[in-house]
CSV table of C-alpha atoms and ligand atoms in Angstrom, one decimal:
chain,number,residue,atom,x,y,z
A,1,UNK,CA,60.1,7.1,9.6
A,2,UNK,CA,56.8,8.3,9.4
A,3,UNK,CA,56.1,12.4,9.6
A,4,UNK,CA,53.9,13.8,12.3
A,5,UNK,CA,51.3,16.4,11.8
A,6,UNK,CA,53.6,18.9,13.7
A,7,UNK,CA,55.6,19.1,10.6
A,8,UNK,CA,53.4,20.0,7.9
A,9,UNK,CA,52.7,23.9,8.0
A,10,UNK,CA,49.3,23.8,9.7
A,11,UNK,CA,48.8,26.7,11.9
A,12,UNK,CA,48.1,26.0,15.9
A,13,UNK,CA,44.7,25.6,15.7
A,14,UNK,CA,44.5,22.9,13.4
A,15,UNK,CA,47.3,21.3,15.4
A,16,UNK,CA,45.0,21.6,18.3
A,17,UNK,CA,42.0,20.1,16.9
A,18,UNK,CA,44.0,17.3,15.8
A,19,UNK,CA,45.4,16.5,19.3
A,20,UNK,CA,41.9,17.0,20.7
A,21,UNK,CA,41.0,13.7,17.9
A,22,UNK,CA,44.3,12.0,18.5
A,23,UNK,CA,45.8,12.5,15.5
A,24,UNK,CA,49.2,11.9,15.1
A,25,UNK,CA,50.5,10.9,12.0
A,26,UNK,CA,49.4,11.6,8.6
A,27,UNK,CA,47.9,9.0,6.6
A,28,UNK,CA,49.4,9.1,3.3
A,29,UNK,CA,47.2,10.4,1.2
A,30,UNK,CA,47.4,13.9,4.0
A,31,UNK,CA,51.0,13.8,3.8
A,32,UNK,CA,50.9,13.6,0.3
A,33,UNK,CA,48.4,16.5,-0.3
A,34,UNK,CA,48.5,18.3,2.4
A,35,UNK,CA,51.6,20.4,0.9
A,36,UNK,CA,50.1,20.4,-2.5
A,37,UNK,CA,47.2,22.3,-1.2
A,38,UNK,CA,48.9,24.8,0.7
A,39,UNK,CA,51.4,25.5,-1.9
A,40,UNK,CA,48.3,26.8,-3.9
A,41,UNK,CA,48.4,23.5,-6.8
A,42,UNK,CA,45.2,22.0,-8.2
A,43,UNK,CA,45.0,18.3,-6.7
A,44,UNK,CA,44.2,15.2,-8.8
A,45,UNK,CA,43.7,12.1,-5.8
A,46,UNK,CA,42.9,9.0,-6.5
A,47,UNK,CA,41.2,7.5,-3.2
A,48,UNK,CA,39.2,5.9,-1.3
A,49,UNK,CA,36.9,6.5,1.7
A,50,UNK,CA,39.1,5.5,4.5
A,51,UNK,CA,42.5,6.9,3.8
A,52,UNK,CA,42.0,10.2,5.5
A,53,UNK,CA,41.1,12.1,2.4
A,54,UNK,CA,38.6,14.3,3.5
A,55,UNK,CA,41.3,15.3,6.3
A,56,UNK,CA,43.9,15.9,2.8
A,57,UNK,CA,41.9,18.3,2.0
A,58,UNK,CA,40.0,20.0,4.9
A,59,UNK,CA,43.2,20.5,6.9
A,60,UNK,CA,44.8,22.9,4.4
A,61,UNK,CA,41.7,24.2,3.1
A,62,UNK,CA,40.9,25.8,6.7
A,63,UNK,CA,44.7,26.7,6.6
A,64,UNK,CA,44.3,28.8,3.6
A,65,UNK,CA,41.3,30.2,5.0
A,66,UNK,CA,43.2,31.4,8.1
A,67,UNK,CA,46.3,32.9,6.2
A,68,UNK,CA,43.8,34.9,4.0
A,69,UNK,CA,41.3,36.4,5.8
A,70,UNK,CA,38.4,37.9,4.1
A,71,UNK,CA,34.9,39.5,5.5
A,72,UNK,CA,32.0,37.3,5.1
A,73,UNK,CA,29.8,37.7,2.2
A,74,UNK,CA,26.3,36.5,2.4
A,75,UNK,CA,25.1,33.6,0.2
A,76,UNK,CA,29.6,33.2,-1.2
A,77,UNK,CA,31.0,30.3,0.5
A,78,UNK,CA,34.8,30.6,-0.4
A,79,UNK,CA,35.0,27.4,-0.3
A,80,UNK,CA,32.8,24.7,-2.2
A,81,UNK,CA,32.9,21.0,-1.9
A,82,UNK,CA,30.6,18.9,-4.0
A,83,UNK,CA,29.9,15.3,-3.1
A,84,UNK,CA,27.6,12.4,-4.3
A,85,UNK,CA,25.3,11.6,-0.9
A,86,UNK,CA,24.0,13.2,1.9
A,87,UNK,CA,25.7,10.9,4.5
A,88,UNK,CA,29.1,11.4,2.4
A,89,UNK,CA,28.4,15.6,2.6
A,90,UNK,CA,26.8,15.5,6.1
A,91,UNK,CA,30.3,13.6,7.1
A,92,UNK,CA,32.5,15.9,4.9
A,93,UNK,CA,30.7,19.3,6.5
A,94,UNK,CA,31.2,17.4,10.3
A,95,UNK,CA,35.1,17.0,9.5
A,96,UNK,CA,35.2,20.9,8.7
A,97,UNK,CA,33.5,21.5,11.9
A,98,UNK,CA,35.6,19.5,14.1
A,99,UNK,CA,39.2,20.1,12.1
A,100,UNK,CA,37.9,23.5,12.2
A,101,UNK,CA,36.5,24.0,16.1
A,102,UNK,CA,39.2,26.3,17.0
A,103,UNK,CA,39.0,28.7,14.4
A,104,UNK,CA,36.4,31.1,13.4
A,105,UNK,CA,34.7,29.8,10.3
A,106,UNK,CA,31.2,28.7,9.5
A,107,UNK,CA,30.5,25.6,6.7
A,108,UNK,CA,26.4,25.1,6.0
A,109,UNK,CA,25.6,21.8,4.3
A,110,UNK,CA,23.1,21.2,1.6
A,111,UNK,CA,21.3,18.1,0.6
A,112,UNK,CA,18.0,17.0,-1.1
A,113,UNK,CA,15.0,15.2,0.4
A,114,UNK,CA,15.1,17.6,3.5
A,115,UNK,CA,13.3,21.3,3.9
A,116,UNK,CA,14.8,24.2,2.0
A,117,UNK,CA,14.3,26.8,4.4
A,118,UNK,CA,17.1,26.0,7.5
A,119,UNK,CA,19.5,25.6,4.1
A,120,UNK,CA,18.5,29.1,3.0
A,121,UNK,CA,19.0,30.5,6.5
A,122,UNK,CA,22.2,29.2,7.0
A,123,UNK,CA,23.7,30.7,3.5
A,124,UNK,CA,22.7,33.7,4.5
A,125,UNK,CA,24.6,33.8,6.9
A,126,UNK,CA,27.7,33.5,4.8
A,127,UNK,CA,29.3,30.1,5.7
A,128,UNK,CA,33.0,30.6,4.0
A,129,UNK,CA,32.4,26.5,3.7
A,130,UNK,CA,29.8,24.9,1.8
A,131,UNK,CA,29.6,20.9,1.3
A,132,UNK,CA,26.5,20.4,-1.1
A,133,UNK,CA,25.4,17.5,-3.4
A,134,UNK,CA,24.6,18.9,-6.6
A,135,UNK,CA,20.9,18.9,-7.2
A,136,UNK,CA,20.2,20.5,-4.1
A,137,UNK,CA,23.4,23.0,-4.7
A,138,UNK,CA,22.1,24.0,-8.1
A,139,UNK,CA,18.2,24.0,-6.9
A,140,UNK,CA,19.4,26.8,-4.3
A,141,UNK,CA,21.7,28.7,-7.0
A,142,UNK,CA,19.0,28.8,-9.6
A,143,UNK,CA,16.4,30.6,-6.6
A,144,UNK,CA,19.4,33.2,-6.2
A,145,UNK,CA,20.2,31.7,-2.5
A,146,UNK,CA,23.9,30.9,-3.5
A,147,UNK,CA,26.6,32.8,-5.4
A,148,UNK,CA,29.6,31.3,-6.3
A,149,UNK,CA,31.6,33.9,-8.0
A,150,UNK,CA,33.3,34.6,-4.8
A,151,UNK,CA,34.7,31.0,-4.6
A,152,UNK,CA,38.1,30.7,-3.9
A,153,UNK,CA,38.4,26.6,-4.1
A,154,UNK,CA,36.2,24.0,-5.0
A,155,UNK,CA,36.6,20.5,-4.3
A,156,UNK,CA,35.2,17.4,-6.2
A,157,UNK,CA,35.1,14.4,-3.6
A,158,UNK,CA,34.0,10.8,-4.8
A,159,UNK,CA,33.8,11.6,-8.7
A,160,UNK,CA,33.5,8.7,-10.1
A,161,UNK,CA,30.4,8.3,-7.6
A,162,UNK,CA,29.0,11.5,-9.0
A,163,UNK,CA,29.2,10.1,-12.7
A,164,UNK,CA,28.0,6.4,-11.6
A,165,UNK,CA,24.9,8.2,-10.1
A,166,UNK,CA,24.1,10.6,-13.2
A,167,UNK,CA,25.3,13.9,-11.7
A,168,UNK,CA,27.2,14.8,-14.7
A,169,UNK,CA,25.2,17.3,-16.0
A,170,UNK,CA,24.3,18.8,-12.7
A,171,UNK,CA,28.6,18.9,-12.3
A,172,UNK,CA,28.8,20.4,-15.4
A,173,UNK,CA,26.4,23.2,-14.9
A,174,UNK,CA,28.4,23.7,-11.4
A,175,UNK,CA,31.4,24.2,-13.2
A,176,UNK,CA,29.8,26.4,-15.7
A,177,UNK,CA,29.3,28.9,-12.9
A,178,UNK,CA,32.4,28.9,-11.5
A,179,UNK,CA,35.0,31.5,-11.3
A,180,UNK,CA,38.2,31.2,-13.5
A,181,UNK,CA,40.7,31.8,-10.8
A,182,UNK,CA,40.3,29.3,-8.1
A,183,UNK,CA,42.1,25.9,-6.6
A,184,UNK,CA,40.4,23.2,-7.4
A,185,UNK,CA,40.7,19.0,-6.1
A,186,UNK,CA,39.4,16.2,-7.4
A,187,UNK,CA,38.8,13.1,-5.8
A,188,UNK,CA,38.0,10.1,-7.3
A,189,UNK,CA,38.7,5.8,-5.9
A,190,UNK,CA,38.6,5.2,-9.5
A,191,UNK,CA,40.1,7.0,-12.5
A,192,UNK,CA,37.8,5.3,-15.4
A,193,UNK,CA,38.4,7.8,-19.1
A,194,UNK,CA,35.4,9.9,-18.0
A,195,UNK,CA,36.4,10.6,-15.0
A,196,UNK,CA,39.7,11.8,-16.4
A,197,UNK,CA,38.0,13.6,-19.1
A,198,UNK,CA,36.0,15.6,-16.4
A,199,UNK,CA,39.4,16.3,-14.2
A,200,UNK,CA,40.3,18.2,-17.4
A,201,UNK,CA,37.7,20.4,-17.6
A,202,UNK,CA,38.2,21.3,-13.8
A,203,UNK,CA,41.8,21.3,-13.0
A,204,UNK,CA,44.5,23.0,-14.5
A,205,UNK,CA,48.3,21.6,-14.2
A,206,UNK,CA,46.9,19.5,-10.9
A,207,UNK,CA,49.6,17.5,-9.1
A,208,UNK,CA,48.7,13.9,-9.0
A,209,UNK,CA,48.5,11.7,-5.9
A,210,UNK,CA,47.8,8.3,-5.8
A,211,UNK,CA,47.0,6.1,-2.3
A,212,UNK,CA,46.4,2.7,-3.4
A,213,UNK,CA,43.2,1.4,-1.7
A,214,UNK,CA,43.5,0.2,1.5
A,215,UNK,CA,45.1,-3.2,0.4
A,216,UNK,CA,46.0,-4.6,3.6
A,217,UNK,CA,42.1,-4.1,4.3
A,218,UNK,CA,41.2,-6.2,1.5
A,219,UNK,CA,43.8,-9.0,1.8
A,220,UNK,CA,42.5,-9.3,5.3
A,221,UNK,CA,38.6,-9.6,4.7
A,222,UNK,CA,37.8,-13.2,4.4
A,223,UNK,CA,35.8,-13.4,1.2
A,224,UNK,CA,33.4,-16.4,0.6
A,225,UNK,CA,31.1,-17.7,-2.1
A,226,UNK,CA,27.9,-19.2,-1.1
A,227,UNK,CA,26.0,-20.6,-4.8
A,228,UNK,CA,22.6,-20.5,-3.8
A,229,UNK,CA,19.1,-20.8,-5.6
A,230,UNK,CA,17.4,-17.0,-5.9
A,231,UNK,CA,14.3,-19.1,-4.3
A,232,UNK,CA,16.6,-19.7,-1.2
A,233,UNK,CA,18.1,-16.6,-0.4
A,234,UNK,CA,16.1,-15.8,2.2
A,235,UNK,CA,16.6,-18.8,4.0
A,236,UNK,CA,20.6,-19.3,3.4
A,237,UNK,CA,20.5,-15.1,4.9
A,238,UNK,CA,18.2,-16.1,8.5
A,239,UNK,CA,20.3,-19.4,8.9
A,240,UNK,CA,23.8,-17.1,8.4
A,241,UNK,CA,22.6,-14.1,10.6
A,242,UNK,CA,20.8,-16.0,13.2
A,243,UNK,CA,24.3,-17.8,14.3
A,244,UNK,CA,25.9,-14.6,14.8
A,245,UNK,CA,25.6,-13.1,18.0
A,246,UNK,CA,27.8,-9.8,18.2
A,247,UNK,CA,29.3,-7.7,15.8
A,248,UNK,CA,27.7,-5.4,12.9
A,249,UNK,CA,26.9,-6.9,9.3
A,250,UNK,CA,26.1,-4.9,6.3
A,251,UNK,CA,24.1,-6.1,3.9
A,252,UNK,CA,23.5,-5.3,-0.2
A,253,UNK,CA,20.7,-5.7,-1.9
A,254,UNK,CA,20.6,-4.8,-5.7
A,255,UNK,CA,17.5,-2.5,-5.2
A,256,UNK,CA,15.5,-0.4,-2.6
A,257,UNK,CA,12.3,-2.8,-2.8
A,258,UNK,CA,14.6,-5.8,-2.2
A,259,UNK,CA,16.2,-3.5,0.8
A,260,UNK,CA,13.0,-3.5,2.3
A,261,UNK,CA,11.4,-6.6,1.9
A,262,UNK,CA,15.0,-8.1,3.4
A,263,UNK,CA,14.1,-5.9,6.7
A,264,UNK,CA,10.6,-7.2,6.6
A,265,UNK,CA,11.7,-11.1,6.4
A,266,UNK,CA,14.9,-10.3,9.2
A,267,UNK,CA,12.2,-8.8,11.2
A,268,UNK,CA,9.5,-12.0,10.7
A,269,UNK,CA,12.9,-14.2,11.6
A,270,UNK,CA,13.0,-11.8,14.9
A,271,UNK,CA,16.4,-10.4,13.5
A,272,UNK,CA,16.4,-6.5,14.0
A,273,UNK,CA,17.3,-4.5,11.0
A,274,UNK,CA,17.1,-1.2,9.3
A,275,UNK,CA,17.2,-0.5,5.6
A,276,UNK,CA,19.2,2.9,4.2
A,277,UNK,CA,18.1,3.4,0.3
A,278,UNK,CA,17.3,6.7,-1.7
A,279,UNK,CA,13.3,6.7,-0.9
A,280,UNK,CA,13.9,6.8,2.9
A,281,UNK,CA,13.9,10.4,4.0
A,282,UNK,CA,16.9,11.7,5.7
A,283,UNK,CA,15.7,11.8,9.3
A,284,UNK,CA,15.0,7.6,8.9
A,285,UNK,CA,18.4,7.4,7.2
A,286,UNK,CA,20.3,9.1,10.1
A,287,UNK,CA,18.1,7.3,12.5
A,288,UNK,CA,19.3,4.1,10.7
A,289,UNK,CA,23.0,5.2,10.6
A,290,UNK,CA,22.9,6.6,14.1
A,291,UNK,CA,20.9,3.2,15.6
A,292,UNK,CA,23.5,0.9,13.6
A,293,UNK,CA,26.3,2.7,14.7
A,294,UNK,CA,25.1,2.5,18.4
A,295,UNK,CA,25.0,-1.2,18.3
A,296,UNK,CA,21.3,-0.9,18.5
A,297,UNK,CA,20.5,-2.4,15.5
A,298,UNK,CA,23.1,-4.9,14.6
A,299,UNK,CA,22.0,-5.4,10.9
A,300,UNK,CA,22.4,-2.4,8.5
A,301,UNK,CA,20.7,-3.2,4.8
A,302,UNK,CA,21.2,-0.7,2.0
A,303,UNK,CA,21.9,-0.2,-1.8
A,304,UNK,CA,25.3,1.0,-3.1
A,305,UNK,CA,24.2,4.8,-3.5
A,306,UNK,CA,23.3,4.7,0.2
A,307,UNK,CA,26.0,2.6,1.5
A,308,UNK,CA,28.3,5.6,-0.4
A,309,UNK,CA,30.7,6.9,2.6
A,310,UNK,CA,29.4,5.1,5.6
A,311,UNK,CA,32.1,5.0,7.9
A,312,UNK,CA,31.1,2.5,10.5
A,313,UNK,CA,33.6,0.9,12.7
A,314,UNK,CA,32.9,-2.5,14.0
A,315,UNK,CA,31.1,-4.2,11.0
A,316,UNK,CA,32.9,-7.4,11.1
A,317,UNK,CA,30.5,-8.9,8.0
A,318,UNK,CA,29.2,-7.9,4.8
A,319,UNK,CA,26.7,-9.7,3.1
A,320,UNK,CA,26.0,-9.5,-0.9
A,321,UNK,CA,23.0,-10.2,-0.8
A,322,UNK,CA,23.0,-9.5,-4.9
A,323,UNK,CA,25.8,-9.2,-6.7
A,324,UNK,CA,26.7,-6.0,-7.6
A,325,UNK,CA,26.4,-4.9,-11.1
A,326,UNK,CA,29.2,-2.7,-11.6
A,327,UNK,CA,32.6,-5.4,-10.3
A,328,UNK,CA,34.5,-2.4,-8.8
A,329,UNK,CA,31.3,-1.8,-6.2
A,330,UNK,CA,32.4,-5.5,-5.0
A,331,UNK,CA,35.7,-3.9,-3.2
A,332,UNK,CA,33.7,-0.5,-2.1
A,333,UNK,CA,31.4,-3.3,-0.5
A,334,UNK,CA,33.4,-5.3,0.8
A,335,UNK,CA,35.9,-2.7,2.1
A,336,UNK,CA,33.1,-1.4,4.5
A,337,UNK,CA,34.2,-4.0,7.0
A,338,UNK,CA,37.9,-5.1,7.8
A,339,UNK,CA,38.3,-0.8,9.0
A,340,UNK,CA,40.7,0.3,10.8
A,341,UNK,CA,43.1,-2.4,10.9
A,342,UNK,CA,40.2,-4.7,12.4
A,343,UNK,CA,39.4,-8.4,10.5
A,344,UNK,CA,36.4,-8.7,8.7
A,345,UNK,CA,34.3,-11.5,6.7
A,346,UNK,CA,32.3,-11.0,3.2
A,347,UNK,CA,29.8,-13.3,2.7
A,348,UNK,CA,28.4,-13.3,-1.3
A,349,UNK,CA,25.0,-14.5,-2.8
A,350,UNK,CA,25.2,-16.4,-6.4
A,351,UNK,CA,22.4,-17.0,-7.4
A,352,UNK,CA,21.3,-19.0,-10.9
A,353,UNK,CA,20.5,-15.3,-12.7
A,354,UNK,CA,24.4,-13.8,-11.6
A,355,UNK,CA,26.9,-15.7,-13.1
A,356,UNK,CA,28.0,-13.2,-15.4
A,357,UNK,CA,28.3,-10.5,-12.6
A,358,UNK,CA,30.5,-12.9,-10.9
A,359,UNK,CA,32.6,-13.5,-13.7
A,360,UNK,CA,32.9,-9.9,-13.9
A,361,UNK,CA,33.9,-9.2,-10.6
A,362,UNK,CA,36.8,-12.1,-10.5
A,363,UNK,CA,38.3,-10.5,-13.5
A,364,UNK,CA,38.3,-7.2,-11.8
A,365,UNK,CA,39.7,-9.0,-8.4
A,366,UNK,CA,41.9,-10.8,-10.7
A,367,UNK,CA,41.3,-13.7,-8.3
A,368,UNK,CA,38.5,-16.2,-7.5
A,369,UNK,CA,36.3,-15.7,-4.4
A,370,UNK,CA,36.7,-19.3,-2.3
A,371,UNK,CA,33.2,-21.5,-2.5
A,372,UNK,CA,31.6,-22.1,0.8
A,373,UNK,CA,30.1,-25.6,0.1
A,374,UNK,CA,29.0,-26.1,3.6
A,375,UNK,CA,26.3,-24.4,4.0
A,376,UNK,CA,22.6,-25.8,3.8
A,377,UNK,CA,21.8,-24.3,0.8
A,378,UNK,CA,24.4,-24.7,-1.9
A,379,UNK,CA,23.4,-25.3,-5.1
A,380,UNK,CA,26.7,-26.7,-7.5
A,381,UNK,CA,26.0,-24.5,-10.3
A,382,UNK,CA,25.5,-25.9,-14.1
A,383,UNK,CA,28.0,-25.4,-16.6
A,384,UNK,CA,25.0,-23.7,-18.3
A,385,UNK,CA,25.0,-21.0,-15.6
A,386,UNK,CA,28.5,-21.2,-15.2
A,387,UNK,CA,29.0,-19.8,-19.2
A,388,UNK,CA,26.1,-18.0,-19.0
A,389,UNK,CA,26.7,-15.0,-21.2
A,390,UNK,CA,29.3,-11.9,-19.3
A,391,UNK,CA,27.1,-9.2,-19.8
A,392,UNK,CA,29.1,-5.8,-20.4
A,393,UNK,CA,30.0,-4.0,-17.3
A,394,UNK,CA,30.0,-0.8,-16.3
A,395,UNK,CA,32.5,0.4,-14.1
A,396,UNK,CA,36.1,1.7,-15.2
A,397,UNK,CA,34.7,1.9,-18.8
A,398,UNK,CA,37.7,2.2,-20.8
A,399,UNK,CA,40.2,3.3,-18.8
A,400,UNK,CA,43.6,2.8,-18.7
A,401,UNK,CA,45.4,0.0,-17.9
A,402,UNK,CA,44.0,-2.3,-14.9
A,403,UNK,CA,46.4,-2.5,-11.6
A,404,UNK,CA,45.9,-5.7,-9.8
A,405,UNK,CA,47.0,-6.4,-6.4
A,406,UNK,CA,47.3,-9.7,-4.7
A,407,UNK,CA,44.8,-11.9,-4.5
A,408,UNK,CA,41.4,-10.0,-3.3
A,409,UNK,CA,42.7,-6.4,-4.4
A,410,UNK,CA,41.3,-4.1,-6.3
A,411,UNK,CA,42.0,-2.8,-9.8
A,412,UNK,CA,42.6,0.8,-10.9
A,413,UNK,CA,42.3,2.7,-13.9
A,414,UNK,CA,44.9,5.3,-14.3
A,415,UNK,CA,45.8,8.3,-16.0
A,416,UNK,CA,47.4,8.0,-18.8
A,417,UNK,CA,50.8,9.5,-18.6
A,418,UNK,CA,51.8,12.1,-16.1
A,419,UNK,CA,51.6,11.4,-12.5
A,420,UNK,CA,53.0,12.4,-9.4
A,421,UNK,CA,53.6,11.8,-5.6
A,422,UNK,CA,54.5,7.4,-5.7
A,423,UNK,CA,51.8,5.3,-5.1
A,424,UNK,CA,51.6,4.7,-1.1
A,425,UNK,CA,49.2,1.9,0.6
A,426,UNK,CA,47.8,2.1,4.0
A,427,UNK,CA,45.9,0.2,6.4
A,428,UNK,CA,43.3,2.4,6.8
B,501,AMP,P1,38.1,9.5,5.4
B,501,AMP,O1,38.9,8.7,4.4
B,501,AMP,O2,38.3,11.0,5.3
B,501,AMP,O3,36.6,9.1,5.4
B,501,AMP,O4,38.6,9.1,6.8
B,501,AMP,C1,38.5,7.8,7.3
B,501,AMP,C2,38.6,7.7,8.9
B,501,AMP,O5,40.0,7.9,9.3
B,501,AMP,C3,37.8,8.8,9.6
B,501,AMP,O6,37.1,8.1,10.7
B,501,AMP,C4,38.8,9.8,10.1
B,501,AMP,O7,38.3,10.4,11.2
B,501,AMP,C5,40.0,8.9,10.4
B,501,AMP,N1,41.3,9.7,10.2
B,501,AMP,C6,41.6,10.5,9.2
B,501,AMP,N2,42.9,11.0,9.3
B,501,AMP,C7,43.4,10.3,10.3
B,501,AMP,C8,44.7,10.4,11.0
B,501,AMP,N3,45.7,11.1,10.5
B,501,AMP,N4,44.9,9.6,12.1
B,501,AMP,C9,43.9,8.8,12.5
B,501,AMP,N5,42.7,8.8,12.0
B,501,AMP,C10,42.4,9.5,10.9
């Protein structure tokens, strides 16, 4: 028997919010950390986007608020939470702002690659919540605009993202300016040794809890294979998008030029796209986001850093249009479509060049992807590309011991040692 939300010890208003979203029943990751948080603990989680974890943490986060009641101070959130993207903070600040509509707090949220000035306003105000990425958060520390030495907890959300992107010095210099009494939660889909090195350095005797990533999700995406020359990957993409008539797709491409020049060729095909990549400013990346989610634009291309926390229901295809570099981004791909229960379909390019990536990513899947042979423009690969040379791979870098699940799964590093709450899967 599953709990309901009415159970755990969040006040009314939370409860209220909750109903207004239909909420019911906690994923397990919530029910898991819910009572951590609220009993005061640090919070090791190992999750992904999709289980509810931003709920795991907002939920008692605004509860703690409420039972502690404090005056505003300008430019001190009590409440900090650090995240690699925009689109992952913008989502995280939107969560606190509907979980929260019933109760009197204010979160701001701060992001690069967008005006200064509306950020600076809104500090001064004295949000008691602010989601930030970190250059941006440090940028607006260093001109005096934010204080954190009235921080009462700090969250870490997607840090294994943080590290894969290069934030690690920006974290560190965070952390550095942090006060010594304070909750703190850590959030990571991946626990590879540096990211368990950095949890030290944050947390102090956390509680572990691990949701296993949305298996079910993954066992239900239909992975295929398509070998294909790097001349014809164009052509195998138009022929596989032009028979689809409804649903979303999501495509990958291995850079932000090859983003673009993807759109451009969709859009000589007349196939309506948008690309999302770190060079587009905000405002085209939320018109992207917002237009794909709409159904306006049924094709959505974008780089991994971008792709980073999209939520969008309804993509019922991915398409990697490169192979990822890094095998664990194959899941984190993959898992953008097959949400909420629904059925989805990952379609990936090999070309000549990515044998070795695809080597690496059926070691980390622990399975092989199913060759699609029927398509126009498969090319049987040579054994020369077939043992062309695994390069090394970045990814869970020397972490623990690897965690398969069936078949298309994912693998997981994990701490060594101690950890807590059982491991729980859901369909997310
Ligand atoms: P997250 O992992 O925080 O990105 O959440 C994934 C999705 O699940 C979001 O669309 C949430 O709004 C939704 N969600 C989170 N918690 C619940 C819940 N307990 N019941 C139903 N949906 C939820």
């Amino acid at each position: 028997m599953s709990i309901t939300f009415d159970s755990l010890a969040l006040g009314e208003p939370l409860q209220r919010a909750l109903r207004d979203r239909d909420y019911t029943t906690p994923s397990p990751i919530q029910e898991a950390t819910i009572p951590l948080v609220l009993d005061g603990h640090d919070v090791m989680g190992c999750a992904q986007t999709g289980t509810g974890k931003t709920a795991a943490f907002a939920l008692p986060i605004l509860e703690h608020l409420t039972q502690n009641p404090r005056e505003r101070v300008r430019k001190a959130p009590r409440v900090l939470v650090i995240a690699p993207t925009r689109e992952l903070a913008a989502q995280i600040g939107q969560s606190f702002t509907d979980y929260g509509k019933h109760l009197p707090f204010d979160s701001a949220v701060v992001f690069g690659g967008v005006g200064k000035n509306p950020q600076i306003r809104a500090m001064s105000r004295g949000p008691e919540v602010l989601v930030a990425t970190p250059g941006r958060l440090l940028d607006l520390m260093n001109q005096g605009h934010i204080n954190l030495r009235h921080l009462e907890v700090f969250v870490i959300d997607e840090a294994d993202r943080m590290l894969d992107m290069g934030f690690i010095h920006d974290v560190r210099k965070i952390i550095r300016e942090l006060p010594e009494q304070r909750q703190s939660l850590f959030f990571s889909a991946t626990m590879p040794r540096s990211i368990i090195d950095l949890s030290r350095t944050i947390l102090k005797n956390p509680q572990h809890v691990e949701v296993t990533p949305p298996a079910t999700t993954v066992e239900k995406i239909d992975q295929r294979l398509c070998h294909v020359a790097k001349s014809q990957k164009r052509e195998l993409l138009d022929h596989l998008l032009s028979q689809r008539e409804n649903g979303l797709t999501l495509v990958f491409s291995g850079t932000k030029h090859g983003a673009n020049r993807i759109v451009e060729q969709l859009s000589k095909a007349g196939l309506s796209a948008a690309a999302i990549h770190g060079n587009k400013s905000q405002g085209a990346r939320e018109r992207a986001l917002g237009d794909f989610r709409s159904g306006r634009i049924r094709i959505l291309v974008a780089t991994d850093i971008a792709a980073r926390g999209i939520d969008v229901k309804g993509i019922d295809l991915v398409v990697n249009y490169d192979l990822p570099k890094e095998p664990d981004s194959y899941v984190h791909r993959i898992g953008r479509t097959a949400r909420a229960g629904a059925e989805g379909r990952a379609v990936s390019f090999c070309d000549e060049l990515s044998h070795s990536l695809l080597q690496g990513i059926e070691r980390c899947i622990r399975g092989e992807i199913p060759v699609d042979r029927d398509h126009p423009y498969h090319q049987e690969p040579t054994t020369a590309m077939r043992n062309a040379k695994a390069q090394p791979q970045g990814g869970n870098r020397g972490g623990g011991g690897r965690n398969s699940r069936n078949g298309g799964g994912a693998r997981r590093s994990r701490p060594q040692g101690r950890r807590g709450a059982p491991s729980r899967g859901r369909a997310a």
